[in-house]
PDB file with SEQRES, HELIX, SHEET and CRYST1 records, atoms N, CA, C and O in Angstrom:
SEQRES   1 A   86  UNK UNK UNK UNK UNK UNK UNK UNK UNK UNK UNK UNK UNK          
SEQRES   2 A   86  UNK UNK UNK UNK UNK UNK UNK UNK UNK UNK UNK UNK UNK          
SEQRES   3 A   86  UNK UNK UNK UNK UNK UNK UNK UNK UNK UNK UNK UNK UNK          
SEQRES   4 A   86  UNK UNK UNK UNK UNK UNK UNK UNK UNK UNK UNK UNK UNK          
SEQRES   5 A   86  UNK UNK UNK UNK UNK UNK UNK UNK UNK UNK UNK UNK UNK          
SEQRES   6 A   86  UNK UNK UNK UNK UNK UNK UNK UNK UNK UNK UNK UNK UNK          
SEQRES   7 A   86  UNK UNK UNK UNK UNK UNK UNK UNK                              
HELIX    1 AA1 UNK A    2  UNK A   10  1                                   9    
HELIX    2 AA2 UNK A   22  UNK A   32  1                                  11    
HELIX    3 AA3 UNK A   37  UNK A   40  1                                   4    
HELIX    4 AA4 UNK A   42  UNK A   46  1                                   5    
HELIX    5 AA5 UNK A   52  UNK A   85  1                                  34    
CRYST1    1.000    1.000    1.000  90.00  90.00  90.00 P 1           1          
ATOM      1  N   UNK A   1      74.207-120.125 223.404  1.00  0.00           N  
ATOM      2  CA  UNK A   1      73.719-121.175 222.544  1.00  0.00           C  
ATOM      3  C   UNK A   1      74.397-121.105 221.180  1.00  0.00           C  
ATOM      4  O   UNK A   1      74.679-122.234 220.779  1.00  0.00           O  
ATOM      5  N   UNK A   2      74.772-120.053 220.280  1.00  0.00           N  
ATOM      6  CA  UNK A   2      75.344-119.626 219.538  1.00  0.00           C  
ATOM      7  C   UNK A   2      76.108-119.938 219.151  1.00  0.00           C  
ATOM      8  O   UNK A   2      76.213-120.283 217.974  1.00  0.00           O  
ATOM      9  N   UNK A   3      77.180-119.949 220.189  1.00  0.00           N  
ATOM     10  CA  UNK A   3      78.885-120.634 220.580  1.00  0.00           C  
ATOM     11  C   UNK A   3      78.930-121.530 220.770  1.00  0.00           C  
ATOM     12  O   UNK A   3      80.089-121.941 220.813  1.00  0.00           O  
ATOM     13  N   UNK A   4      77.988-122.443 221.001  1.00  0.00           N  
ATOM     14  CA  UNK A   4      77.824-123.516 220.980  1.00  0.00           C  
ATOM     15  C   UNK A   4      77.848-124.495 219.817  1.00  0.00           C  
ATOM     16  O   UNK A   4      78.499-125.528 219.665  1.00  0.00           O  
ATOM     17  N   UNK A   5      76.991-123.907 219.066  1.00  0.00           N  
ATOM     18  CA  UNK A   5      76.084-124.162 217.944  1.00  0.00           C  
ATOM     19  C   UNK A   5      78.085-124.223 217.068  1.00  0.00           C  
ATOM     20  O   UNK A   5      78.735-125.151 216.586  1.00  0.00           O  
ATOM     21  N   UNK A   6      78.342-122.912 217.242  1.00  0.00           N  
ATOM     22  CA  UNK A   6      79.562-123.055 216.567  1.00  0.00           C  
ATOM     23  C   UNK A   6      80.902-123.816 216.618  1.00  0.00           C  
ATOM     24  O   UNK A   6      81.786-123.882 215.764  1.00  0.00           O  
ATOM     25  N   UNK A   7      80.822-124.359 217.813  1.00  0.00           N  
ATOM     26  CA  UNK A   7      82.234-125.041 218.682  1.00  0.00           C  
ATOM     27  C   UNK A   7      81.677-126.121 217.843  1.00  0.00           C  
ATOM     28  O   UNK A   7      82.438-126.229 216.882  1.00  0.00           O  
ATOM     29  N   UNK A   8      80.269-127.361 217.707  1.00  0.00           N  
ATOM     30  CA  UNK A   8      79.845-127.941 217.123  1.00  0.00           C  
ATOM     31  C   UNK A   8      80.290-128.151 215.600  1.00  0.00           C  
ATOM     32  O   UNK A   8      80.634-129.228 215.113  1.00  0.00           O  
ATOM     33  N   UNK A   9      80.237-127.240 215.113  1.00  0.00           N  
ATOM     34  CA  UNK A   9      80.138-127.179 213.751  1.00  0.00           C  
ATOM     35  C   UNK A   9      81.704-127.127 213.011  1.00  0.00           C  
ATOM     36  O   UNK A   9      81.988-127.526 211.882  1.00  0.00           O  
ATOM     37  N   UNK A  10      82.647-126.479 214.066  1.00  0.00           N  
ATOM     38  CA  UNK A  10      83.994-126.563 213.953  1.00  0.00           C  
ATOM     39  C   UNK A  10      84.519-128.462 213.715  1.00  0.00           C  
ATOM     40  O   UNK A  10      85.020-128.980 212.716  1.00  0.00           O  
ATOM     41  N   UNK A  11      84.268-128.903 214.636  1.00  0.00           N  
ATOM     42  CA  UNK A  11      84.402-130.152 215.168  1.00  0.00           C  
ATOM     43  C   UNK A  11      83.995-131.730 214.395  1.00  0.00           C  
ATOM     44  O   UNK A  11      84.275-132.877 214.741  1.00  0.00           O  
ATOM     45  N   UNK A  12      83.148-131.147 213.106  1.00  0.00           N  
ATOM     46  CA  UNK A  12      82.869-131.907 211.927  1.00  0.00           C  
ATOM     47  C   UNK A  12      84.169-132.279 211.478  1.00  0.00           C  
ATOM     48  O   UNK A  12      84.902-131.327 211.207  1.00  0.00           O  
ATOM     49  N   UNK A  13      84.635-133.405 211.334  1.00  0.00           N  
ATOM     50  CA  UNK A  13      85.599-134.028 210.160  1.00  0.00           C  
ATOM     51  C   UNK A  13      84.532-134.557 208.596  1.00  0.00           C  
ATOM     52  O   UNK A  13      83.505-135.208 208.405  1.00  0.00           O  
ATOM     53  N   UNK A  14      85.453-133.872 207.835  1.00  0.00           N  
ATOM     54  CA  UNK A  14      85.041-133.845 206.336  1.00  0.00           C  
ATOM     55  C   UNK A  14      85.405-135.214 206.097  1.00  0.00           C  
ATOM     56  O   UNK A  14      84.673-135.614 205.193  1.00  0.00           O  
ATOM     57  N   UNK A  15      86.435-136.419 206.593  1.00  0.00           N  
ATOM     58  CA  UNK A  15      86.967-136.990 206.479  1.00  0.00           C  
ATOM     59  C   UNK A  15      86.789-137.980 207.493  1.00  0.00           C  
ATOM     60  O   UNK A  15      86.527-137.445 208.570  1.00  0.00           O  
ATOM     61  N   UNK A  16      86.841-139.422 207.555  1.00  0.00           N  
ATOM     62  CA  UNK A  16      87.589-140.489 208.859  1.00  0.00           C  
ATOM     63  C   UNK A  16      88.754-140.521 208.984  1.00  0.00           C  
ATOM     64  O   UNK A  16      89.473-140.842 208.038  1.00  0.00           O  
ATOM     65  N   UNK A  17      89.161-140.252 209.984  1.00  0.00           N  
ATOM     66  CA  UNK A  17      91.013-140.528 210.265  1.00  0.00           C  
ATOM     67  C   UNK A  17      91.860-141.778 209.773  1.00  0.00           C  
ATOM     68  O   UNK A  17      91.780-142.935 210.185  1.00  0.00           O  
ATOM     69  N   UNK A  18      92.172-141.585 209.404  1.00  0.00           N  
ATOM     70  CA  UNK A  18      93.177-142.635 208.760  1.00  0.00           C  
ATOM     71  C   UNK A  18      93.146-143.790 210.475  1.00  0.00           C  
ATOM     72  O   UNK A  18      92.560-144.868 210.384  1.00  0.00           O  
ATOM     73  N   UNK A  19      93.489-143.585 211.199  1.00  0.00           N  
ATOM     74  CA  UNK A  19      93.134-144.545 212.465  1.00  0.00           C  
ATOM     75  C   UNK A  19      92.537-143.868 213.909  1.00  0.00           C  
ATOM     76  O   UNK A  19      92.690-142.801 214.505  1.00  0.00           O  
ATOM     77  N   UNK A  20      92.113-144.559 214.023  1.00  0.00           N  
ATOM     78  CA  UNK A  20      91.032-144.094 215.462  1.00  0.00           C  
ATOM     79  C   UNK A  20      91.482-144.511 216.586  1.00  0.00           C  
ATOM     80  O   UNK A  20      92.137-145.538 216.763  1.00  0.00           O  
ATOM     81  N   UNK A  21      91.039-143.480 217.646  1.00  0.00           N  
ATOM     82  CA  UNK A  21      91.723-144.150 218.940  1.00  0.00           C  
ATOM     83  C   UNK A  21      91.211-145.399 219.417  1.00  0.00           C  
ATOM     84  O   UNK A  21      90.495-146.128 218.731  1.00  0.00           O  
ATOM     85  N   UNK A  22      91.624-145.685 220.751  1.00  0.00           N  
ATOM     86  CA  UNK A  22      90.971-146.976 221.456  1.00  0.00           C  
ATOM     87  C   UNK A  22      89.433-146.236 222.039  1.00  0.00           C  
ATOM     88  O   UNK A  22      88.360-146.675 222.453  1.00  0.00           O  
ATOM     89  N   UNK A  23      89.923-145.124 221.844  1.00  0.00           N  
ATOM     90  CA  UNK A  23      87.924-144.247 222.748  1.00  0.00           C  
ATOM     91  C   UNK A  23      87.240-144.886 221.800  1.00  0.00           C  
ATOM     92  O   UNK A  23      86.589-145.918 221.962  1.00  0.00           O  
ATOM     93  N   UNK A  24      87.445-144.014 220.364  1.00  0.00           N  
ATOM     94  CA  UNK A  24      86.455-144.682 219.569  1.00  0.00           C  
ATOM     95  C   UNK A  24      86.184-146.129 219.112  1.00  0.00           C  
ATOM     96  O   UNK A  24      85.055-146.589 218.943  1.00  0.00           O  
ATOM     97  N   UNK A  25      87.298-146.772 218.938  1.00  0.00           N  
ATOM     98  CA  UNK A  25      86.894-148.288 218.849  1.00  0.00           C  
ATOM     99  C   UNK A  25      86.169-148.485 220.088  1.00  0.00           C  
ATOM    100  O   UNK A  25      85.158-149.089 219.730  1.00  0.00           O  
ATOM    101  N   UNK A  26      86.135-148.390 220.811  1.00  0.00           N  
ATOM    102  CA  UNK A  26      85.565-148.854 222.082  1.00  0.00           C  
ATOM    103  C   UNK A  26      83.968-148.437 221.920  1.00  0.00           C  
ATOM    104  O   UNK A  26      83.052-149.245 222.075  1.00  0.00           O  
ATOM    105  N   UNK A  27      83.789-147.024 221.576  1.00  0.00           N  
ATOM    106  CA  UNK A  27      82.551-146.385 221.191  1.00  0.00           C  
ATOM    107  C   UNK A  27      81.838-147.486 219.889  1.00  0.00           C  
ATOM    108  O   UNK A  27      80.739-148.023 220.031  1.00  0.00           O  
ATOM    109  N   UNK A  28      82.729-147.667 218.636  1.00  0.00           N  
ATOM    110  CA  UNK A  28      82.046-148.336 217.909  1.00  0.00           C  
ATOM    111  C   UNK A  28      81.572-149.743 218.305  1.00  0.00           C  
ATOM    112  O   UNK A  28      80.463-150.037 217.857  1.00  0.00           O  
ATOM    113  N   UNK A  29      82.175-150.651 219.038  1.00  0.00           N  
ATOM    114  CA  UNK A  29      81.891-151.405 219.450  1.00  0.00           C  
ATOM    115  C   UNK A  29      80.883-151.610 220.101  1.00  0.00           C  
ATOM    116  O   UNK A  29      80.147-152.519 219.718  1.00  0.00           O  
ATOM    117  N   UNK A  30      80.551-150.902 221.193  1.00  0.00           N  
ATOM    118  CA  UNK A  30      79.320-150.492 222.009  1.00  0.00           C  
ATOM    119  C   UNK A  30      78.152-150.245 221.251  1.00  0.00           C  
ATOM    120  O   UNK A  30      77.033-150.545 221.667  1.00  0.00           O  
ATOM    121  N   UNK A  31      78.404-149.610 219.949  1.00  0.00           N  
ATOM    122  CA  UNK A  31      77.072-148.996 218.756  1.00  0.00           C  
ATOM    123  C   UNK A  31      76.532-150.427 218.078  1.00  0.00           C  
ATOM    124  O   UNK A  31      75.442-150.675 217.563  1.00  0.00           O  
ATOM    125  N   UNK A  32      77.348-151.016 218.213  1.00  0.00           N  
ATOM    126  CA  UNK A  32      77.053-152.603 217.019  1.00  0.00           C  
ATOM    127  C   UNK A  32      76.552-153.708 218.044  1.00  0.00           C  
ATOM    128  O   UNK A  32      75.694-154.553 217.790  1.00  0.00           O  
ATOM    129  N   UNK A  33      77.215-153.562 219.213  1.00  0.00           N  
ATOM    130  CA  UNK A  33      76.279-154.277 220.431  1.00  0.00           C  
ATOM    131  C   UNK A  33      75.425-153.880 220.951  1.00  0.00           C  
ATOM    132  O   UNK A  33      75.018-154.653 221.819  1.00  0.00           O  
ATOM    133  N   UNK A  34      74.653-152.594 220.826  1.00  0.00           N  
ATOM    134  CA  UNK A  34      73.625-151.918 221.118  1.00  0.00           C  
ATOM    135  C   UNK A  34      72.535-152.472 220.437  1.00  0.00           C  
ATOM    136  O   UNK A  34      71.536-152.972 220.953  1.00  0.00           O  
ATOM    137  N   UNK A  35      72.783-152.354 219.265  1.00  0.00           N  
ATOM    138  CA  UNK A  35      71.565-152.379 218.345  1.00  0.00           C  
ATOM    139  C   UNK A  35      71.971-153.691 217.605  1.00  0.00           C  
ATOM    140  O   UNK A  35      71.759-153.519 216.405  1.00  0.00           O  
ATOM    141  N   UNK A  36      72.519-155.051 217.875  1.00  0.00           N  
ATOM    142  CA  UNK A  36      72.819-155.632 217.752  1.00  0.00           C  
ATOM    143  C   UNK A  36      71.835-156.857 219.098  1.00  0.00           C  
ATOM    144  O   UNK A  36      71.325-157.911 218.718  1.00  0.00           O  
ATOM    145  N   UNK A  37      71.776-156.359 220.654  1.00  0.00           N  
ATOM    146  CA  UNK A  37      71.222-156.545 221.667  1.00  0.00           C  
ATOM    147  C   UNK A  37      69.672-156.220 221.355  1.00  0.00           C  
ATOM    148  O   UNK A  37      68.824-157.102 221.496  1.00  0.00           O  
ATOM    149  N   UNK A  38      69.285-154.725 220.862  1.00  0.00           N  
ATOM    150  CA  UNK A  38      67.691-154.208 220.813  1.00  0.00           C  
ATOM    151  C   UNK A  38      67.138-154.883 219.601  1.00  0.00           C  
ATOM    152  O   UNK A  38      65.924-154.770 219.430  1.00  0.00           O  
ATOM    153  N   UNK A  39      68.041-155.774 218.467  1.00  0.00           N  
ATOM    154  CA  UNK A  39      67.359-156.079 217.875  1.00  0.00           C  
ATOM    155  C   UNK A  39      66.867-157.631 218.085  1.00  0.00           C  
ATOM    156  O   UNK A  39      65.777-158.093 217.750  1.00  0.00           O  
ATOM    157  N   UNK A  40      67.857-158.255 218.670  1.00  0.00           N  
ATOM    158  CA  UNK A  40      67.053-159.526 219.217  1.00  0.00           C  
ATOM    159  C   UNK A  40      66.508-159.487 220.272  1.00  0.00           C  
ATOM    160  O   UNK A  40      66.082-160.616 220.513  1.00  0.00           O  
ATOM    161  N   UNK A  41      66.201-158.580 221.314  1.00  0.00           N  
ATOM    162  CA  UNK A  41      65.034-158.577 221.861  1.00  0.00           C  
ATOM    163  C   UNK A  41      63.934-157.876 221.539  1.00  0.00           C  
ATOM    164  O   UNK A  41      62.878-157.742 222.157  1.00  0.00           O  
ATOM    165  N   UNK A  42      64.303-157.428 220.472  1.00  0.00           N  
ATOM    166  CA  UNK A  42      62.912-156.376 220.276  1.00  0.00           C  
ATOM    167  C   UNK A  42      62.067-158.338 219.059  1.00  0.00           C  
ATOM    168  O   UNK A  42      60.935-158.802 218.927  1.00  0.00           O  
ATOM    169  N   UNK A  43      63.209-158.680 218.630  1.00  0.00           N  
ATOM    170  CA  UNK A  43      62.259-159.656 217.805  1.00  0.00           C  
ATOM    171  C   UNK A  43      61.947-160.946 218.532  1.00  0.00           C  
ATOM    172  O   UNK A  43      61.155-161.783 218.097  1.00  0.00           O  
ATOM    173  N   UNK A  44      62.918-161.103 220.170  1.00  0.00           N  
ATOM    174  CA  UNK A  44      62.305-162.148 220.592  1.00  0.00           C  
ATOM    175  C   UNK A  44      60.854-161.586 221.440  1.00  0.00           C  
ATOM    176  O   UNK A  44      59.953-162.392 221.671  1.00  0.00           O  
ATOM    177  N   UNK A  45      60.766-160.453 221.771  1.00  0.00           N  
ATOM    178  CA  UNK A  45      59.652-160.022 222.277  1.00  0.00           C  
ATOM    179  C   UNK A  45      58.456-160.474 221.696  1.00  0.00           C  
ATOM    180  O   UNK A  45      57.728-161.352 222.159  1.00  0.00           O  
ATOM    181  N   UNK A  46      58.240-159.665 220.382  1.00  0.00           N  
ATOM    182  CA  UNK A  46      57.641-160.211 219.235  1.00  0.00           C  
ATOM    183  C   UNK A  46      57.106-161.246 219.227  1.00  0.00           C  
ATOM    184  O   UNK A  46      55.878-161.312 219.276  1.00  0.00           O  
ATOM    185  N   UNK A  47      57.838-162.263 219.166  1.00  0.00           N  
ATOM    186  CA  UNK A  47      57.487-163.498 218.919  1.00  0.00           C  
ATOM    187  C   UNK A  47      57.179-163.851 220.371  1.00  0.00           C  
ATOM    188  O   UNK A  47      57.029-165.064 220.513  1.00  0.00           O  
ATOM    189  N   UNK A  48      57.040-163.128 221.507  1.00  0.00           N  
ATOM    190  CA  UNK A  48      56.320-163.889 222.688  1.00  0.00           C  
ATOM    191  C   UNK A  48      55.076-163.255 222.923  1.00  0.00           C  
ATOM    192  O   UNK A  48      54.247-163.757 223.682  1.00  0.00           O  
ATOM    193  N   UNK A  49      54.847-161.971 222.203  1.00  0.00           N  
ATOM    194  CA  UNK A  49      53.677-160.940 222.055  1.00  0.00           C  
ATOM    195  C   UNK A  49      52.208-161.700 221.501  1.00  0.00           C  
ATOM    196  O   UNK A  49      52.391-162.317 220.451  1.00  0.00           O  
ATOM    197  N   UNK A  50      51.051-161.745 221.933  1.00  0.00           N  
ATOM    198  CA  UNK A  50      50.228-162.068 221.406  1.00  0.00           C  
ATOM    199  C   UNK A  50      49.278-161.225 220.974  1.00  0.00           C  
ATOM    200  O   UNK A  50      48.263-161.741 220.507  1.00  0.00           O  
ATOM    201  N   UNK A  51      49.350-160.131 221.012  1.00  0.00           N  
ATOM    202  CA  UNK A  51      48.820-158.632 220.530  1.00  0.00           C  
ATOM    203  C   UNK A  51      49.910-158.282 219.119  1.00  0.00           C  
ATOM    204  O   UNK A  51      51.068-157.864 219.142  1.00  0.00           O  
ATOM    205  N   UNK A  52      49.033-158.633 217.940  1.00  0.00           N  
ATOM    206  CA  UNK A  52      49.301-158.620 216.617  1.00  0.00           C  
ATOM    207  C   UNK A  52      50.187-157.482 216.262  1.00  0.00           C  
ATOM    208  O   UNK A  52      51.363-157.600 215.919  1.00  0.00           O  
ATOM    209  N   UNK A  53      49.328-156.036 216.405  1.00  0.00           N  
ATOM    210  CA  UNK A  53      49.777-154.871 216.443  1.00  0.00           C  
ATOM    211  C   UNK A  53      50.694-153.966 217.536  1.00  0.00           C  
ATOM    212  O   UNK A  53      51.049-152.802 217.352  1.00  0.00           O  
ATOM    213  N   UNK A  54      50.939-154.664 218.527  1.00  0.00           N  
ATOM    214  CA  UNK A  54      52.432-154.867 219.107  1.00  0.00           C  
ATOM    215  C   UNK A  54      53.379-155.672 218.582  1.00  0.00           C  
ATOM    216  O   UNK A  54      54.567-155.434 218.804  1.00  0.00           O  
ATOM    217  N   UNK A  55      52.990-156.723 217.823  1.00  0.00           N  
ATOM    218  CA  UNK A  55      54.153-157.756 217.745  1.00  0.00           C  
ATOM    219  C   UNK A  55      54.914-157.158 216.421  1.00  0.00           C  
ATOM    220  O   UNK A  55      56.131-157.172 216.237  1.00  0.00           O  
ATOM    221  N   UNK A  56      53.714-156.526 215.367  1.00  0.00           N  
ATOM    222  CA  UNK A  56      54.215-156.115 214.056  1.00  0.00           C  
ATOM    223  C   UNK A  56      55.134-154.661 214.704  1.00  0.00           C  
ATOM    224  O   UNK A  56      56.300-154.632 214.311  1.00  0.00           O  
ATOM    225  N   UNK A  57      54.821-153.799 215.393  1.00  0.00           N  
ATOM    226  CA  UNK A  57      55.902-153.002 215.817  1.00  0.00           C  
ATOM    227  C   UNK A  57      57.360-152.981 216.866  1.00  0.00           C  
ATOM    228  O   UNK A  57      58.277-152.170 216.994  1.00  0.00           O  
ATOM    229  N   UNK A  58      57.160-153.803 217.268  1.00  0.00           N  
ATOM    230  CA  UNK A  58      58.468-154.629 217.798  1.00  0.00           C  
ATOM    231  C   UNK A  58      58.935-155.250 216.318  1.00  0.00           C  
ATOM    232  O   UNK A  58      59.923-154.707 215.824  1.00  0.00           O  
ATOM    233  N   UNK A  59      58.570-155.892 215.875  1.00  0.00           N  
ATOM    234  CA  UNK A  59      59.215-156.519 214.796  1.00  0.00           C  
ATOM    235  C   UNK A  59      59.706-155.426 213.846  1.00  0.00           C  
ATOM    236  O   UNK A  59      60.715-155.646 213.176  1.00  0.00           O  
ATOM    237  N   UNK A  60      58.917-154.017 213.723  1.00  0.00           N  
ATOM    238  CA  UNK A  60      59.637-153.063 212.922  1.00  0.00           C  
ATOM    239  C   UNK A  60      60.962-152.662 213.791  1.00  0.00           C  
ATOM    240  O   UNK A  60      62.123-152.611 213.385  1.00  0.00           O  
ATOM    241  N   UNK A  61      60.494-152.409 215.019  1.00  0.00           N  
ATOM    242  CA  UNK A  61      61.571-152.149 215.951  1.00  0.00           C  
ATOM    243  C   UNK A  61      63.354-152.412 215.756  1.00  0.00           C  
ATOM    244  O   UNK A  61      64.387-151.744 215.720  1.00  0.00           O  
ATOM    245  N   UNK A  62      62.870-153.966 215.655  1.00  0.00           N  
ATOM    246  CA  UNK A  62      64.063-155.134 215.727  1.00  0.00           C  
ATOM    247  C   UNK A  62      64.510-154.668 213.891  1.00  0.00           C  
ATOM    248  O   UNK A  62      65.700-154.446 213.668  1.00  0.00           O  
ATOM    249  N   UNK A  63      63.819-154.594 213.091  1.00  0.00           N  
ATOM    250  CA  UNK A  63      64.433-154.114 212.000  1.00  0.00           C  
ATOM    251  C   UNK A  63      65.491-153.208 211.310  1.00  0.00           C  
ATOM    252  O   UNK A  63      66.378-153.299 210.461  1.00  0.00           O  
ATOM    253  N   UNK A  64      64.690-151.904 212.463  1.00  0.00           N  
ATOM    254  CA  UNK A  64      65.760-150.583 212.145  1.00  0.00           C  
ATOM    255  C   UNK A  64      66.817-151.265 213.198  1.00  0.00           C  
ATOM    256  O   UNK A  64      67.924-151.495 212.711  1.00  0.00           O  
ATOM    257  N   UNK A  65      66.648-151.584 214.434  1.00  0.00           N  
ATOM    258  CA  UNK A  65      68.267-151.986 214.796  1.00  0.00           C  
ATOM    259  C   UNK A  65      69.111-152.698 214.147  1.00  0.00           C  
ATOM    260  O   UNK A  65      70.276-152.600 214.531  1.00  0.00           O  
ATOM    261  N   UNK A  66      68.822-153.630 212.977  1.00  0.00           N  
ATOM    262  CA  UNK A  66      69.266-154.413 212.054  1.00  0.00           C  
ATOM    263  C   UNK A  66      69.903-153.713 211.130  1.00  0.00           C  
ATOM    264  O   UNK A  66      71.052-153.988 210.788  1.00  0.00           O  
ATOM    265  N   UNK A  67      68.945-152.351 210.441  1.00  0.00           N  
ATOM    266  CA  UNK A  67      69.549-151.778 208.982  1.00  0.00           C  
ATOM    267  C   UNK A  67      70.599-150.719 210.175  1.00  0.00           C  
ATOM    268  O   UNK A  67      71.763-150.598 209.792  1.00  0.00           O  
ATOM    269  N   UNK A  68      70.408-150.320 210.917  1.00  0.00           N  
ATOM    270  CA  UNK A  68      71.271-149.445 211.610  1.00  0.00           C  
ATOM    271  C   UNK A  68      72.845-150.052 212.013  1.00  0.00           C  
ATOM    272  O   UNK A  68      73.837-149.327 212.084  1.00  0.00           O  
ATOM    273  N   UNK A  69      72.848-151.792 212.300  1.00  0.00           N  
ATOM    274  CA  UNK A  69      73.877-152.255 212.677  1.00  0.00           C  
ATOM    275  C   UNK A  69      74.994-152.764 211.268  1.00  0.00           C  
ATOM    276  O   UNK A  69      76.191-152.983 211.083  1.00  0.00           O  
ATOM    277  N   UNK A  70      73.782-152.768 210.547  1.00  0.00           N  
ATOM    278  CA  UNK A  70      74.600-153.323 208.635  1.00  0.00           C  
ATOM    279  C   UNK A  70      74.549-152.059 208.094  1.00  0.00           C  
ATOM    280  O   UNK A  70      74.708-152.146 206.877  1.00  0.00           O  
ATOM    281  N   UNK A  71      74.391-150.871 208.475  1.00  0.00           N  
ATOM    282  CA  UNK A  71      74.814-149.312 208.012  1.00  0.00           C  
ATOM    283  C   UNK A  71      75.944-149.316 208.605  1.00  0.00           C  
ATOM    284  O   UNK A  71      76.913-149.229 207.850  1.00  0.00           O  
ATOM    285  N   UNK A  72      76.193-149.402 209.908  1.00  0.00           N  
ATOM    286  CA  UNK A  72      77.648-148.954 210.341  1.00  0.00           C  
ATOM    287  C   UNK A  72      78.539-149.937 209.974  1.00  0.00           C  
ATOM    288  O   UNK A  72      79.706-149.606 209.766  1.00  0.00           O  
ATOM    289  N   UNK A  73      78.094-151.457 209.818  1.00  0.00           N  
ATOM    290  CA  UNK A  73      79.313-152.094 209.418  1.00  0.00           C  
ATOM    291  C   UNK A  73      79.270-151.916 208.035  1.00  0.00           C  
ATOM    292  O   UNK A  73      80.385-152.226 207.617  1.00  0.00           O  
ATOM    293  N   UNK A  74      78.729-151.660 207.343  1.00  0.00           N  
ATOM    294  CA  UNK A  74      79.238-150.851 205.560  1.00  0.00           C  
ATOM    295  C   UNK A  74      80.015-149.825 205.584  1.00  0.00           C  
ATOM    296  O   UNK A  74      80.758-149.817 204.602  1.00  0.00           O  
ATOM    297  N   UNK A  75      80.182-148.847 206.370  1.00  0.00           N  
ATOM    298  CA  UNK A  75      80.289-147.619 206.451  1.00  0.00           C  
ATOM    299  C   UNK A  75      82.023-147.562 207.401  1.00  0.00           C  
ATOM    300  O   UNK A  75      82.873-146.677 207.302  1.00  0.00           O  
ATOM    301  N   UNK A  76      82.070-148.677 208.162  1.00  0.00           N  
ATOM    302  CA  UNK A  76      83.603-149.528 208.607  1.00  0.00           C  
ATOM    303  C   UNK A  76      84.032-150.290 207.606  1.00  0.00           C  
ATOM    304  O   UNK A  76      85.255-150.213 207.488  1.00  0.00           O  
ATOM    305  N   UNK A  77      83.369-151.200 206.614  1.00  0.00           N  
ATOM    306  CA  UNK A  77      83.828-151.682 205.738  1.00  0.00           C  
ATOM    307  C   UNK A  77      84.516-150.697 204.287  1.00  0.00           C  
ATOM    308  O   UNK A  77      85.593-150.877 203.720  1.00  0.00           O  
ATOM    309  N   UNK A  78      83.565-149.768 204.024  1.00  0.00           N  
ATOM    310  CA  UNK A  78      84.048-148.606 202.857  1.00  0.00           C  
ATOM    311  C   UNK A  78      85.261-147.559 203.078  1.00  0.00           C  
ATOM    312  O   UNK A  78      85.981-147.064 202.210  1.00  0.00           O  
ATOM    313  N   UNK A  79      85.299-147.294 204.925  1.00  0.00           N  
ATOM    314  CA  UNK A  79      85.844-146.541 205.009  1.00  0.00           C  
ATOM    315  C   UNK A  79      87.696-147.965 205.107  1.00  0.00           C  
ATOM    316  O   UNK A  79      88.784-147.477 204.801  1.00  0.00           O  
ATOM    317  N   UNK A  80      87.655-148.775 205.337  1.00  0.00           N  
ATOM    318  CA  UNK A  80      88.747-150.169 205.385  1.00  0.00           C  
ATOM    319  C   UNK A  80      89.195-150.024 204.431  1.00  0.00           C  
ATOM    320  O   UNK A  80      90.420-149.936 204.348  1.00  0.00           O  
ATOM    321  N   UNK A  81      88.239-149.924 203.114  1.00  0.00           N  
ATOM    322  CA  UNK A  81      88.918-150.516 201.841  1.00  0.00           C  
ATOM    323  C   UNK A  81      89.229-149.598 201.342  1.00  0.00           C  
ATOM    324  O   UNK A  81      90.048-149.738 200.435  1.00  0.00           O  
ATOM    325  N   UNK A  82      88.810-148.387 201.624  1.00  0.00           N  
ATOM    326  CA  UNK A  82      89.297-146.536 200.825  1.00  0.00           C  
ATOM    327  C   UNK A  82      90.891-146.714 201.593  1.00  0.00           C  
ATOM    328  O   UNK A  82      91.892-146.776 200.879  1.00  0.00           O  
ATOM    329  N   UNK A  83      90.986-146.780 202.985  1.00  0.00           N  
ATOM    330  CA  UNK A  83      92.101-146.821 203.426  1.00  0.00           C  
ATOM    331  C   UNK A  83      93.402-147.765 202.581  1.00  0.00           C  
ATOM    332  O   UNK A  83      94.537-147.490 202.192  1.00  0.00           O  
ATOM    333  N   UNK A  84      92.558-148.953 202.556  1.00  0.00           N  
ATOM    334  CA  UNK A  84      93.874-150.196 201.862  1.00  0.00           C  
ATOM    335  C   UNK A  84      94.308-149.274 200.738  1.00  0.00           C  
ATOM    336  O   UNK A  84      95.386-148.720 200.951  1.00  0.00           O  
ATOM    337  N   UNK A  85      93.648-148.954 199.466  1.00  0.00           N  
ATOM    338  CA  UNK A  85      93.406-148.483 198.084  1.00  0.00           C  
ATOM    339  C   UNK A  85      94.980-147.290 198.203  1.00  0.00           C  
ATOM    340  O   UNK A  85      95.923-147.332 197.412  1.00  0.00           O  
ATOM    341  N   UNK A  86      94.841-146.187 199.570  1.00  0.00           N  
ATOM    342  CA  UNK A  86      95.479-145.367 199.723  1.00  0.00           C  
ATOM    343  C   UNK A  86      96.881-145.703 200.364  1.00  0.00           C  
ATOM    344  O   UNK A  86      97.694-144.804 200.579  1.00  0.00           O  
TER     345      UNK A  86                                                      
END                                                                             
């Protein structure tokens, strides 16, 4: 578990790569259609829910997939424009 713990910890970039493979574009893509998908159904649910206190937690639901999908595209956008700058 140990060695594990450590192979892990090696494997941190301090940094984003100046360019990413097609794995990871492919990966990011999948992350922004993920939670991009859970958040309009978590809010069309919602709105077909007639149990108040289900509908208000689906609707939180559909939220964090929202701040989670405009976190990573800030976080593609900051890391774009650090790149141009350089």
């Amino acid at each position: 578990m140990q060695q594990q713990n450590s192979q892990n910890q090696q494997g941190i970039m301090q940094q984003p790569p100046a360019m990413i493979s097609s794995k990871d574009h492919l990966y990011i893509t999948d992350m922004l259609t993920w939670n991009l998908l859970a958040m309009k159904k978590a809010h069309f649910f919602a709105s077909q829910c007639q149990n108040q206190e289900l509908s208000d937690s689906l609707n939180k639901a559909g939220e964090m997939h929202s701040r989670h999908y405009e976190q990573i595209l800030n976080l593609l956008q900051t890391n774009n424009n650090q790149q141009q700058v350089q």
